[in-house]
CSV table of C-alpha atoms and ligand atoms in Angstrom, one decimal:
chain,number,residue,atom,x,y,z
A,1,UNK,CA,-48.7,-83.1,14.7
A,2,UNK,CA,-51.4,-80.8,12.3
A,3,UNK,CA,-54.5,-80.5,14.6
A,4,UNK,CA,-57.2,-83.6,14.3
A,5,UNK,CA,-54.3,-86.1,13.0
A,6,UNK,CA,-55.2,-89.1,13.2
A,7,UNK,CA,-53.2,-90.8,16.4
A,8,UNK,CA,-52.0,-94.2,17.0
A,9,UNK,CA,-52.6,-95.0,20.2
A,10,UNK,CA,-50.9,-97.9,22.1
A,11,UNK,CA,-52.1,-97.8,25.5
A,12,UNK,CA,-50.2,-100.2,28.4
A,13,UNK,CA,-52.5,-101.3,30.9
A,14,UNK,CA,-55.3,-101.9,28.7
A,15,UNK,CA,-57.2,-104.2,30.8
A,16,UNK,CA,-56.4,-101.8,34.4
A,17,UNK,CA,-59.2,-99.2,35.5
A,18,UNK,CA,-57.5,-96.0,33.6
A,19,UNK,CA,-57.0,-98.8,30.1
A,20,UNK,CA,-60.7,-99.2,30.1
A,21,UNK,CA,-61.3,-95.8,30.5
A,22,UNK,CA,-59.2,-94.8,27.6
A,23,UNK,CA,-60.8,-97.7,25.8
A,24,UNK,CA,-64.5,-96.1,26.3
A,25,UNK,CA,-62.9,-92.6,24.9
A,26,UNK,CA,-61.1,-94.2,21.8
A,27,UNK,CA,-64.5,-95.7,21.1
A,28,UNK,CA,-66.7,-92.9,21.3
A,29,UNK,CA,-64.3,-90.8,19.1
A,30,UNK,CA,-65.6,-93.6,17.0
A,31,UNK,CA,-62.2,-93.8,15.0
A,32,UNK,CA,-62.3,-89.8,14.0
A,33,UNK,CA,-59.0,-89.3,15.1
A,34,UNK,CA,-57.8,-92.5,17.9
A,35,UNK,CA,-56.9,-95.4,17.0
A,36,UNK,CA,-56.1,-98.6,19.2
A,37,UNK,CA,-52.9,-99.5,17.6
A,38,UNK,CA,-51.2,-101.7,20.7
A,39,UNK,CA,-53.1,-103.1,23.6
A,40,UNK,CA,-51.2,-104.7,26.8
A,41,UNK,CA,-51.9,-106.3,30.1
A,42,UNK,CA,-50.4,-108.5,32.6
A,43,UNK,CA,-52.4,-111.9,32.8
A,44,UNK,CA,-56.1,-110.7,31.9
A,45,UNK,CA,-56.8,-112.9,29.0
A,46,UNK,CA,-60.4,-112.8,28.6
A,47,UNK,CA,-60.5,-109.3,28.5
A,48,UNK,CA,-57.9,-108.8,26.6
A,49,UNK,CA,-59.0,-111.0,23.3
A,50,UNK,CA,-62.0,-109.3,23.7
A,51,UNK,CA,-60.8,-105.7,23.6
A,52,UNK,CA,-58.9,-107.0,20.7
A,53,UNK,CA,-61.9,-108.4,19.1
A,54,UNK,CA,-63.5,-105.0,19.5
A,55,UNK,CA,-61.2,-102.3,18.5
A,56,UNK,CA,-58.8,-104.7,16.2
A,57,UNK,CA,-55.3,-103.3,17.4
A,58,UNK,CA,-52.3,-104.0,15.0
A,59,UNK,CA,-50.7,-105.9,18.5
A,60,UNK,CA,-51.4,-106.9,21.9
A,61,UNK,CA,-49.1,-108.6,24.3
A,62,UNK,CA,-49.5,-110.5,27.9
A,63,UNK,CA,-46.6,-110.0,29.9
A,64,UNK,CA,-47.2,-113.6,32.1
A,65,UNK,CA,-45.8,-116.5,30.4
A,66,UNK,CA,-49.0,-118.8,31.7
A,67,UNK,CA,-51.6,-116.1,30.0
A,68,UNK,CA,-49.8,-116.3,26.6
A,69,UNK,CA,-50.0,-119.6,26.9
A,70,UNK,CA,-54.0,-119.3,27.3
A,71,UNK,CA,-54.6,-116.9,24.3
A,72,UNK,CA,-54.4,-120.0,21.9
A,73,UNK,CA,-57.0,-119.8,19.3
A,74,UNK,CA,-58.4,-117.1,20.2
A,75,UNK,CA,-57.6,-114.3,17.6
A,76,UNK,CA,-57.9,-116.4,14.4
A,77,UNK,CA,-59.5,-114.7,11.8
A,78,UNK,CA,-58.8,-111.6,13.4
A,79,UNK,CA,-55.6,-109.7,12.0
A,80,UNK,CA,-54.0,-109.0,15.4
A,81,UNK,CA,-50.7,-110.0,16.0
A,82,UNK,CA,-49.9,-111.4,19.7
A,83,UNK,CA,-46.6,-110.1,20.6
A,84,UNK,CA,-44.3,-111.4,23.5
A,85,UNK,CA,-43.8,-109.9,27.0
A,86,UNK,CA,-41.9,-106.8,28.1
A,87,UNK,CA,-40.1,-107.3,24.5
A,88,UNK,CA,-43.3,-107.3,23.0
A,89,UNK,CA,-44.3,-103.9,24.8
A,90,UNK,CA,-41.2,-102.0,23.9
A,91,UNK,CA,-42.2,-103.4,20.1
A,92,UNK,CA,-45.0,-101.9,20.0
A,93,UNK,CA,-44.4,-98.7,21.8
A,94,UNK,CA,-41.4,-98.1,19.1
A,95,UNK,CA,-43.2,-99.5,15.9
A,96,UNK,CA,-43.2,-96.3,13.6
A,97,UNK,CA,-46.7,-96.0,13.3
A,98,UNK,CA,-47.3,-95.2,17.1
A,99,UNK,CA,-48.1,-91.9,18.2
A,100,UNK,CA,-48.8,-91.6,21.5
A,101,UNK,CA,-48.4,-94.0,24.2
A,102,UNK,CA,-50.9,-94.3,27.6
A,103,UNK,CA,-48.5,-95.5,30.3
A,104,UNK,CA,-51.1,-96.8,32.1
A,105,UNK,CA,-49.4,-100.5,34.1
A,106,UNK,CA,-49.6,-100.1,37.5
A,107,UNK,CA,-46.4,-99.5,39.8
A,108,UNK,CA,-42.7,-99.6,38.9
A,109,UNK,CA,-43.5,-102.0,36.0
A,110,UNK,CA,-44.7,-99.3,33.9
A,111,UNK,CA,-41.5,-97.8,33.9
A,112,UNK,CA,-39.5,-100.2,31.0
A,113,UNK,CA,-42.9,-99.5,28.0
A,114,UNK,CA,-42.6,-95.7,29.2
A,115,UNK,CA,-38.7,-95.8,29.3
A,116,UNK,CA,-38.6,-97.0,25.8
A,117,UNK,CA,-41.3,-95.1,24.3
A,118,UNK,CA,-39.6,-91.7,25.4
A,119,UNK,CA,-36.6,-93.3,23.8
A,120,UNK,CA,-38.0,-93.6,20.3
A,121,UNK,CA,-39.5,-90.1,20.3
A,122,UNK,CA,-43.1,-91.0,21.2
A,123,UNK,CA,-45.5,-88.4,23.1
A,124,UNK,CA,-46.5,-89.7,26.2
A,125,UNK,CA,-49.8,-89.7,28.0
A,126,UNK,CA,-48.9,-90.7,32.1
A,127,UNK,CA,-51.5,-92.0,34.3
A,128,UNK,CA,-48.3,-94.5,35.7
A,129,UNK,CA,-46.9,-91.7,38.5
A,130,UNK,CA,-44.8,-94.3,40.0
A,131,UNK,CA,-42.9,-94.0,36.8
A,132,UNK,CA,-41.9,-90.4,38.2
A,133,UNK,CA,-41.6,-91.1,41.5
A,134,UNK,CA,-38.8,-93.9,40.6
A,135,UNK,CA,-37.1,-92.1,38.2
A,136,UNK,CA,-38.1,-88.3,37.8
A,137,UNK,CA,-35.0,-86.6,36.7
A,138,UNK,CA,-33.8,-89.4,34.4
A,139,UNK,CA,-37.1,-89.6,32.8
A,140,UNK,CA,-37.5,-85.8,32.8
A,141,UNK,CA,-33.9,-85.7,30.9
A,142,UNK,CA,-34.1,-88.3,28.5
A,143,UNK,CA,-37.6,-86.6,27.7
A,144,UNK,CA,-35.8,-83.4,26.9
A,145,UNK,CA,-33.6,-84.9,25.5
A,146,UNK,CA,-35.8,-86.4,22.8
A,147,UNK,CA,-38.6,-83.7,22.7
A,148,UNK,CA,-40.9,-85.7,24.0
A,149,UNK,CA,-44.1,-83.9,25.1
A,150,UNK,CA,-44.9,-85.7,28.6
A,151,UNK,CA,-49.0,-85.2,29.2
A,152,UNK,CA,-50.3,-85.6,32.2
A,153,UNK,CA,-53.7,-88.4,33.0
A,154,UNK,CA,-53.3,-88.4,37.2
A,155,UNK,CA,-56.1,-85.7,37.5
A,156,UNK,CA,-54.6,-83.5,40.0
A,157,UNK,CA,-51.7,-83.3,37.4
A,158,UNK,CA,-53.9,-82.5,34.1
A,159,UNK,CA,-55.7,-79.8,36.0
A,160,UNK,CA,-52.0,-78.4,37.1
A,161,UNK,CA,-51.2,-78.8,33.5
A,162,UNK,CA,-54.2,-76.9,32.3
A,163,UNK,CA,-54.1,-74.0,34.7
A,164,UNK,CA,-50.3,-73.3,34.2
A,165,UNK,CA,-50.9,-72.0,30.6
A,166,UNK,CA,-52.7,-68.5,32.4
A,167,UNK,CA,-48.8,-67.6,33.1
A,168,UNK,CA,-45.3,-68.1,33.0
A,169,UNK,CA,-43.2,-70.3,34.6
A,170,UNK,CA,-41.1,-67.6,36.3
A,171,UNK,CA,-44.3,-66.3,37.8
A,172,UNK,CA,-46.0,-69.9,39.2
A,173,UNK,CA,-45.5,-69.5,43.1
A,174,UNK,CA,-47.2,-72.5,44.1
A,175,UNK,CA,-49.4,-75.6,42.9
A,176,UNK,CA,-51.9,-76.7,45.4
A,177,UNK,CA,-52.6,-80.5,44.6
A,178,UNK,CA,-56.3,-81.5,45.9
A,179,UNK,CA,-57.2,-85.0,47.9
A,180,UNK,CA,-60.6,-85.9,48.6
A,181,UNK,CA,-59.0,-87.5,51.6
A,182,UNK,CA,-59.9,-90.8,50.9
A,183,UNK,CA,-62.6,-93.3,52.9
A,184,UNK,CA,-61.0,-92.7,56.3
A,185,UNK,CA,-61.0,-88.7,56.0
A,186,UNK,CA,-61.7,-87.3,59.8
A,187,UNK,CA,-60.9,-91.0,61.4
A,188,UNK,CA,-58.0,-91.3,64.4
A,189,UNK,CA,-55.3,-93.8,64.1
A,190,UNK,CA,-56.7,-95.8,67.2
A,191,UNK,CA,-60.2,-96.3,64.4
A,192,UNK,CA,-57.8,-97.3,61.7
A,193,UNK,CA,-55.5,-100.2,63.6
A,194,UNK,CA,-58.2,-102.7,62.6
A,195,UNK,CA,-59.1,-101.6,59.2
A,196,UNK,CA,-59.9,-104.1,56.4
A,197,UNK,CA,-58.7,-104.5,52.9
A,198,UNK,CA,-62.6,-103.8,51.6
A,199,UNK,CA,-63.0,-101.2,53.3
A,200,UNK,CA,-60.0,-99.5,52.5
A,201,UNK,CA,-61.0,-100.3,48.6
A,202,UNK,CA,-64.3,-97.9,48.8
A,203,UNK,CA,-63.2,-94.9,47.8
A,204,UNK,CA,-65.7,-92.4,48.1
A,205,UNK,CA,-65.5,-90.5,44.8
A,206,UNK,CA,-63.0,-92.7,42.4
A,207,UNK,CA,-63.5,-95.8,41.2
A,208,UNK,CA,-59.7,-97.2,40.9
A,209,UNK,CA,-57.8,-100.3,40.7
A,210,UNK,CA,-56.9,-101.8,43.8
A,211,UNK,CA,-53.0,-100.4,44.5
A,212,UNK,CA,-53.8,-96.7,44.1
A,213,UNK,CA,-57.0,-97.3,46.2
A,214,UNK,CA,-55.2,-97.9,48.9
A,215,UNK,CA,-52.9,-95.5,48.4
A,216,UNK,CA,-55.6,-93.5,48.6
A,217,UNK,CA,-56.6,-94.3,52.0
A,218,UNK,CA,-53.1,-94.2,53.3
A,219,UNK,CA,-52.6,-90.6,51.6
A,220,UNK,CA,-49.6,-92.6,49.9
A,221,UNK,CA,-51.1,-91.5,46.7
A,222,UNK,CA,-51.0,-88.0,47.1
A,223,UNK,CA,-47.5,-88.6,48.7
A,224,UNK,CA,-46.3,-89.8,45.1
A,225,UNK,CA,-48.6,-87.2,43.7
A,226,UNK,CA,-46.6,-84.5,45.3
A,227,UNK,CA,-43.1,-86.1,43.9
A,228,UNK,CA,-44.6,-86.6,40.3
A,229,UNK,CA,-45.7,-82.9,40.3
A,230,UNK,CA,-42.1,-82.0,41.5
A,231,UNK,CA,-39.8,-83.3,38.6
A,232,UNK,CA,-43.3,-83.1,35.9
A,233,UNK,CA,-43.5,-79.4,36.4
A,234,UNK,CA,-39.5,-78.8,37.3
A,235,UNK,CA,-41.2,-77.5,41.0
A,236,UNK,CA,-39.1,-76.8,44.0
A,237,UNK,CA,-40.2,-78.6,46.9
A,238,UNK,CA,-41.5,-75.4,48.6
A,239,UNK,CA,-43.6,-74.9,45.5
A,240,UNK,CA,-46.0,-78.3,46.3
A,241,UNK,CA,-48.6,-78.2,48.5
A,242,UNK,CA,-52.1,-80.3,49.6
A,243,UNK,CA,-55.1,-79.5,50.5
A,244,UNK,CA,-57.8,-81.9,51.1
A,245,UNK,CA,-61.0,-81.1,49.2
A,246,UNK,CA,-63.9,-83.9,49.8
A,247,UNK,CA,-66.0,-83.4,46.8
A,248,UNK,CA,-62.9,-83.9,44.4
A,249,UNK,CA,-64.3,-80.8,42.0
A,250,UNK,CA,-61.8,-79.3,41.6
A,251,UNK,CA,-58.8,-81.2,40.6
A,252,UNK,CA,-56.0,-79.0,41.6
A,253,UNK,CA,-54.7,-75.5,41.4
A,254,UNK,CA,-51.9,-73.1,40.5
A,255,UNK,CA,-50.9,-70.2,42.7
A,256,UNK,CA,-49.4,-67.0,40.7
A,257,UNK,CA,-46.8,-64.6,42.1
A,258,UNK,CA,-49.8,-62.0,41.7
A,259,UNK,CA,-51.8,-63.9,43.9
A,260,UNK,CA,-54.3,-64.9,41.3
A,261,UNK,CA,-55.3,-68.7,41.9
A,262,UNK,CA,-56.6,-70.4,38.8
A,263,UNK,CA,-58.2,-73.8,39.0
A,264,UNK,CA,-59.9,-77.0,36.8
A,265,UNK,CA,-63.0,-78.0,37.5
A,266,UNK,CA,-64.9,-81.0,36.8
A,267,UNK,CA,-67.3,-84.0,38.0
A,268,UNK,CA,-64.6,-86.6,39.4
A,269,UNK,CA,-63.8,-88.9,35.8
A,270,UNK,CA,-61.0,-90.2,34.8
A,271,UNK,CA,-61.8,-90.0,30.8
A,272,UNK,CA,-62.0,-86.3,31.0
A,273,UNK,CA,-58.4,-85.8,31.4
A,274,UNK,CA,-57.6,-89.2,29.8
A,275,UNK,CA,-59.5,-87.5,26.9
A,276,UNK,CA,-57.1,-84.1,26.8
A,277,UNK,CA,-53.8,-86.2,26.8
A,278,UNK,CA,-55.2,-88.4,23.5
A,279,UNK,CA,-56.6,-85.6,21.9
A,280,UNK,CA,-54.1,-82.7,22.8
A,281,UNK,CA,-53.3,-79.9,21.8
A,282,UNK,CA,-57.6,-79.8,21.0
A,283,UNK,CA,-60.2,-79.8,23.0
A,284,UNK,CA,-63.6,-82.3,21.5
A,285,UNK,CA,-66.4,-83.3,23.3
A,286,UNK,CA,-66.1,-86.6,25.2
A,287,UNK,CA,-68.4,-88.6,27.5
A,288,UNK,CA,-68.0,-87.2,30.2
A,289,UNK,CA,-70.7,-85.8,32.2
A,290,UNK,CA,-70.6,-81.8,32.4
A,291,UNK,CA,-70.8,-79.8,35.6
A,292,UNK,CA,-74.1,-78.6,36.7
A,293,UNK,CA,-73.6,-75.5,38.7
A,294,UNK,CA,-77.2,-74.4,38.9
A,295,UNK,CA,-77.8,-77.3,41.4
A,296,UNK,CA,-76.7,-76.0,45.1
A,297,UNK,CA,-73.7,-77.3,46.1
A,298,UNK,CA,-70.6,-76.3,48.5
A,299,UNK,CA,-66.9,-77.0,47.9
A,300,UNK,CA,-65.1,-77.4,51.0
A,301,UNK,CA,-61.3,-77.3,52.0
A,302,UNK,CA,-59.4,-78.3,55.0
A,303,UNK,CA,-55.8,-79.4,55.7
A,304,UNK,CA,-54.1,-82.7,55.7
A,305,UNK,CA,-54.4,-84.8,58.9
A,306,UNK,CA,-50.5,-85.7,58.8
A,307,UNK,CA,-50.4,-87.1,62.1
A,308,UNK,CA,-52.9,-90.3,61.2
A,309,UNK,CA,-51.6,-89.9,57.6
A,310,UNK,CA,-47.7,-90.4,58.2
A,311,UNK,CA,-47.3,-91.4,54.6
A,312,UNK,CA,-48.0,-87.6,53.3
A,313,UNK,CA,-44.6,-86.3,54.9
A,314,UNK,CA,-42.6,-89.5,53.5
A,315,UNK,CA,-43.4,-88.1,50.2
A,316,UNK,CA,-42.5,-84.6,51.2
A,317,UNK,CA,-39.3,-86.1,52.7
A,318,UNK,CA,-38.5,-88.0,49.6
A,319,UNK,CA,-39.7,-85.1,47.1
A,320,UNK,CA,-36.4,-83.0,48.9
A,321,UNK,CA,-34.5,-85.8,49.1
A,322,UNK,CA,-34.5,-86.8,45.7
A,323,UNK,CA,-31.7,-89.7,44.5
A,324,UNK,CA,-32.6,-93.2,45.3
A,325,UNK,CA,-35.6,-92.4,47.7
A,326,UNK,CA,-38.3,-92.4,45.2
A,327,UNK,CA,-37.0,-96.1,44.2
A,328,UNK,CA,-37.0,-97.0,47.7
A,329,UNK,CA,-40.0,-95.6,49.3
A,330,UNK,CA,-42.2,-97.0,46.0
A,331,UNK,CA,-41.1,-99.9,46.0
A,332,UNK,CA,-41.7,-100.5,49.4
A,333,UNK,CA,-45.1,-99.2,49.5
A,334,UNK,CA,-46.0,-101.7,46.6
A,335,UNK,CA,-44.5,-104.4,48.7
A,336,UNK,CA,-46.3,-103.2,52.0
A,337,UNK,CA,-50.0,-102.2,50.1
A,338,UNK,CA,-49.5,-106.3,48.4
A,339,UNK,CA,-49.0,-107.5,52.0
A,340,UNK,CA,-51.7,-105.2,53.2
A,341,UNK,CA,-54.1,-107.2,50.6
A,342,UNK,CA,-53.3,-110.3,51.9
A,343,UNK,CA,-54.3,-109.3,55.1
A,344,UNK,CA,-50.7,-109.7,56.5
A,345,UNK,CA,-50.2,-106.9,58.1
A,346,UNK,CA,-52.3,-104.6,59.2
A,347,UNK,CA,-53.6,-101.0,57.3
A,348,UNK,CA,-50.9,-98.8,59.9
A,349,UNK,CA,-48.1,-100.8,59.2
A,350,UNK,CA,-47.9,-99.1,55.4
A,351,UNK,CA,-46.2,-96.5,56.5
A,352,UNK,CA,-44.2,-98.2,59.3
A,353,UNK,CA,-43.4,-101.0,56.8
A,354,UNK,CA,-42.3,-97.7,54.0
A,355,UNK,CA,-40.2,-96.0,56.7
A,356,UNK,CA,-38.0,-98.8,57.6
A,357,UNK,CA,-37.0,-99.2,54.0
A,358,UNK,CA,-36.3,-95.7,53.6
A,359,UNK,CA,-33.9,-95.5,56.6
A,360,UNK,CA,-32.5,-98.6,55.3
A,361,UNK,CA,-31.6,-98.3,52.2
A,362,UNK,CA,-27.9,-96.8,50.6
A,363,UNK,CA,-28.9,-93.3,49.5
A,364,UNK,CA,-27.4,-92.2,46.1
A,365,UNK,CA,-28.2,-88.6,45.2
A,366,UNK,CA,-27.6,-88.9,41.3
A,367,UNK,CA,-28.1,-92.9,40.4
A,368,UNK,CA,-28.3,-94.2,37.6
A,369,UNK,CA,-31.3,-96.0,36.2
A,370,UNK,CA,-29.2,-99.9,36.7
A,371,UNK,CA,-28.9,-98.7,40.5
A,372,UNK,CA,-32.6,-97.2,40.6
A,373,UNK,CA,-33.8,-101.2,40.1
A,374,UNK,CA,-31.1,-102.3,42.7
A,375,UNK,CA,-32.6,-100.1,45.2
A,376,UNK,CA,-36.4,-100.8,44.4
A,377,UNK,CA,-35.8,-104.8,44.4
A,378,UNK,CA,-33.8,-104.7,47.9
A,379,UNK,CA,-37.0,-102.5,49.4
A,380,UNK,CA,-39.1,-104.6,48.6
A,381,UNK,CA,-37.2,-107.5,49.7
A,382,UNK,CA,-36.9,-105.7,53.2
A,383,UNK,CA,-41.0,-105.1,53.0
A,384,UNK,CA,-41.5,-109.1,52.4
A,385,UNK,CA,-39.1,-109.8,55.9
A,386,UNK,CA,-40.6,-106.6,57.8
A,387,UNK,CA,-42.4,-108.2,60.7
A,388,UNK,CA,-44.9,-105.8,62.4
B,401,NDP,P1,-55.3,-101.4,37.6
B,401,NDP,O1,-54.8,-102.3,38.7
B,401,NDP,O2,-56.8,-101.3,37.4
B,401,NDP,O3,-54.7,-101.9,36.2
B,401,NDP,C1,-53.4,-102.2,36.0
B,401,NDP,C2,-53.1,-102.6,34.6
B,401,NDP,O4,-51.7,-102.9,34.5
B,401,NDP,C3,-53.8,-103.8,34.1
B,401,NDP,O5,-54.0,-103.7,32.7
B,401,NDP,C4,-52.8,-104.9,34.4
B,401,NDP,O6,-53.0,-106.1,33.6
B,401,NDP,C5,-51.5,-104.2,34.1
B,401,NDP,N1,-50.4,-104.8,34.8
B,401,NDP,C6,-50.3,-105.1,36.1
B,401,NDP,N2,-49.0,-105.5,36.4
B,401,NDP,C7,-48.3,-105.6,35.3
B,401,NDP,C8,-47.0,-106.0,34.9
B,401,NDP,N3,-46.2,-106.5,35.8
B,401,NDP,N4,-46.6,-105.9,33.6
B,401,NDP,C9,-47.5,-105.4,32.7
B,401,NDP,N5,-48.8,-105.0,33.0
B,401,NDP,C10,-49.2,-105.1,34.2
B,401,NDP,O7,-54.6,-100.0,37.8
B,401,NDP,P2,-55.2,-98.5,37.5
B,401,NDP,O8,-55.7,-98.5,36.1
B,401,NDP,O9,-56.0,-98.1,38.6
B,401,NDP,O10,-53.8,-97.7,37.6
B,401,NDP,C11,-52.9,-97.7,36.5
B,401,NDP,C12,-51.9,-96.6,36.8
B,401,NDP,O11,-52.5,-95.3,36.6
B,401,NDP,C13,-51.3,-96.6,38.2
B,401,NDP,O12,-49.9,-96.2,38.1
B,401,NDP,C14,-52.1,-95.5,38.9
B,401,NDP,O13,-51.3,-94.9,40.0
B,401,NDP,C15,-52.4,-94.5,37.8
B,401,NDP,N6,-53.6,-93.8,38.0
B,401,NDP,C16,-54.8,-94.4,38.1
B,401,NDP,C17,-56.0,-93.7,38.4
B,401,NDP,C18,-57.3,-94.3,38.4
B,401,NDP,O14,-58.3,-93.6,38.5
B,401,NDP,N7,-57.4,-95.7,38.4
B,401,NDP,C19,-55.9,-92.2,38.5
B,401,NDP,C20,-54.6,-91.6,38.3
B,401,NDP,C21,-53.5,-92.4,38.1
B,401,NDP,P3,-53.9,-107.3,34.2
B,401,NDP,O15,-55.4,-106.8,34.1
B,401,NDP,O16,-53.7,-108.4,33.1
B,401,NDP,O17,-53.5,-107.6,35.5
B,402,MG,MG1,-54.5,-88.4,41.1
């Protein structure tokens, strides 16, 4: 791609917290070089038209029957086509005139659009980590395999991304992948039996959609952070490591053999790295707001409390384990965070609720992507049953 191409962008998730974002960039590069070529969401409907009203995409698609059904009228006059379903999504993601494609559906059913985009060649900008997490070295492969450049959104991952370029692979000893800790940073697990669903949703520097918030607060985000970063950067296990950083400046860091760390820094934003997938291999200004160091202020650092946090080391375990236990342990935590939400079991039963599928389940080492979904919908069939 020459540099400042114009780019056809289809972004998945369009209606979610990252597709907004990537919505407000696309519209303050105020059609220099984005353009919203495909939008899709789930069953937002309102949203949705209007998004399409206002940036005119050549598709959109609702993957729930009942929302399609709801869209009626609402794009006459308008030269947007309404495409169906998960068929619809791997239209559009495969149409020739798309670029670059946001992966940004939350959970194991961002997998398919991503899946299928890879397939037909298409660079890919992933904010959807359980994508990785599910499938790693399949994805990974077929990426390879089609030269697909794979660009990271999650922001410990962009800033990972960023700061590898000062070496070479060969001479990367470690990436240290930063947490602000979430809302119950410093709390024992005798304060957190009784936790509610609101306030596990405050996060005190992101402002998320409601699955990765509370994987936030259960640390089960940086758990599939930590697995992501594995097969994304073609890591060794003992090559991952957390630290918990409060102020969620900087983003993450790489560790060289020389002992030189090298690190991104910015005000906590998602369309900042949102913003260097779209736009990469350049650089532009965006809106985000810039970094004032002339204002006092201290970054702090401190380790992971893995004892109240169990769900940290059931992403270590499954980043060695590799195989099925990605599908398993995702699955299950999307199963356990949805029951969480409904108030049926309680905040500590996450990680109870994840390990049980994880012992549970028939570990393959090398699976294929048909026994991948076999293994994610029998977790989360075990998660529904699991009584506290
Ligand atoms: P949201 O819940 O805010 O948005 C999810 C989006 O996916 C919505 O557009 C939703 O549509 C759509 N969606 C949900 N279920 C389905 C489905 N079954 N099929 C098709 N579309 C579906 O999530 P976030 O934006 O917070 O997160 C999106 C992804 O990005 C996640 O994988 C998350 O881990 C990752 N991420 C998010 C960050 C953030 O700051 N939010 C940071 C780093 C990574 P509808 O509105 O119609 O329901
Ligand atoms: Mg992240």
């Amino acid at each position: 791609m020459p540099p400042g191409a114009e780019q056809n962008v289809v972004v998945l998730g369009s209606t979610g917290s990252i597709g907004r974002s990537a919505l407000s960039v696309i519209e303050h590069d105020a059609g220099r070089r984005l353009r919203a070529f495909g939008l899709a969401a789930h069953s937002s409907v309102d949203l949705l038209v209007e998004q399409a009203r206002t940036f005119q995409p050549r598709y959109i698609t609702l993957t729930c029957p009942d929302a399609r059904a709801r869209i009626n009228g609402a794009l006459s006059g308008t030269r947007v086509e309404l495409l169906d379903s998960l068929d619809g999504i791997i239209r559009m993601v495969q149409a020739p005139e798309t670029d670059k494609v946001l992966s940004a559906i939350v959970g194991a059913a961002g997998l398919e659009g991503t899946w299928a985009a890879i397939e037909a060649g298409k660079t890919i900008a992933l904010a959807n980590k359980e994508t990785l997490v599910v499938a790693g070295p399949l994805i990974m492969d077929l990426a390879r395999e089609r030269g697909v450049a794979m660009l990271p959104v999650d922001s410990e991952h962009s800033a990972i991304f960023q700061a590898l370029k000062a070496g070479q692979p060969n001479e990367v000893r470690r990436v240290i992948l930063t947490s602000s800790g979430g809302p119950f940073r410093g709390k024992t697990a005798r304060e957190l039996a009784n936790v509610t669903p609101e306030q596990a949703l405050k996060h005190p520097t992101w402002s998320m959609g409601p699955k990765i918030s509370i994987d936030s607060a259960t640390l089960m985000n940086k758990a599939l952070e930590v697995i992501e970063a594995r097969w994304l950067f073609d890591l060794r296990p003992e090559q991952v490591e957390v630290v918990v950083h409060p102020e969620s400046v900087i983003h993450s860091m790489v560790e060289f053999v020389d002992g030189s760390v090298v690190a991104q820094l910015s005000p906590p934003d998602m369309r900042l790295p949102i913003q260097l997938a779209l736009n990469y291999p350049d650089r532009v200004p965006g809106p985000c707001p810039l970094l004032d160091l002339t204002k006092r202020f201290s970054l702090n650092f401190e380790p992971p409390d893995r004892e109240t946090f169990p769900c940290l080391d059931l992403g270590y375990e499954v980043m060695r384990r590799g195989g099925t236990a990605g599908a398993a342990l995702n699955a299950a935590n999307e199963a356990a965070v949805s029951r969480f939400l409904s108030s049926e079991i309680g905040f500590l039963d996450i990680p109870r609720a994840c390990r049980a599928a994880l012992d549970h389940h028939n570990f393959d080492p090398r699976p294929t992507l048909d026994a991948l979904w076999r293994v994610d919908a029998a977790a989360r069939q075990e998660v529904r049953r699991w009584k506290p």
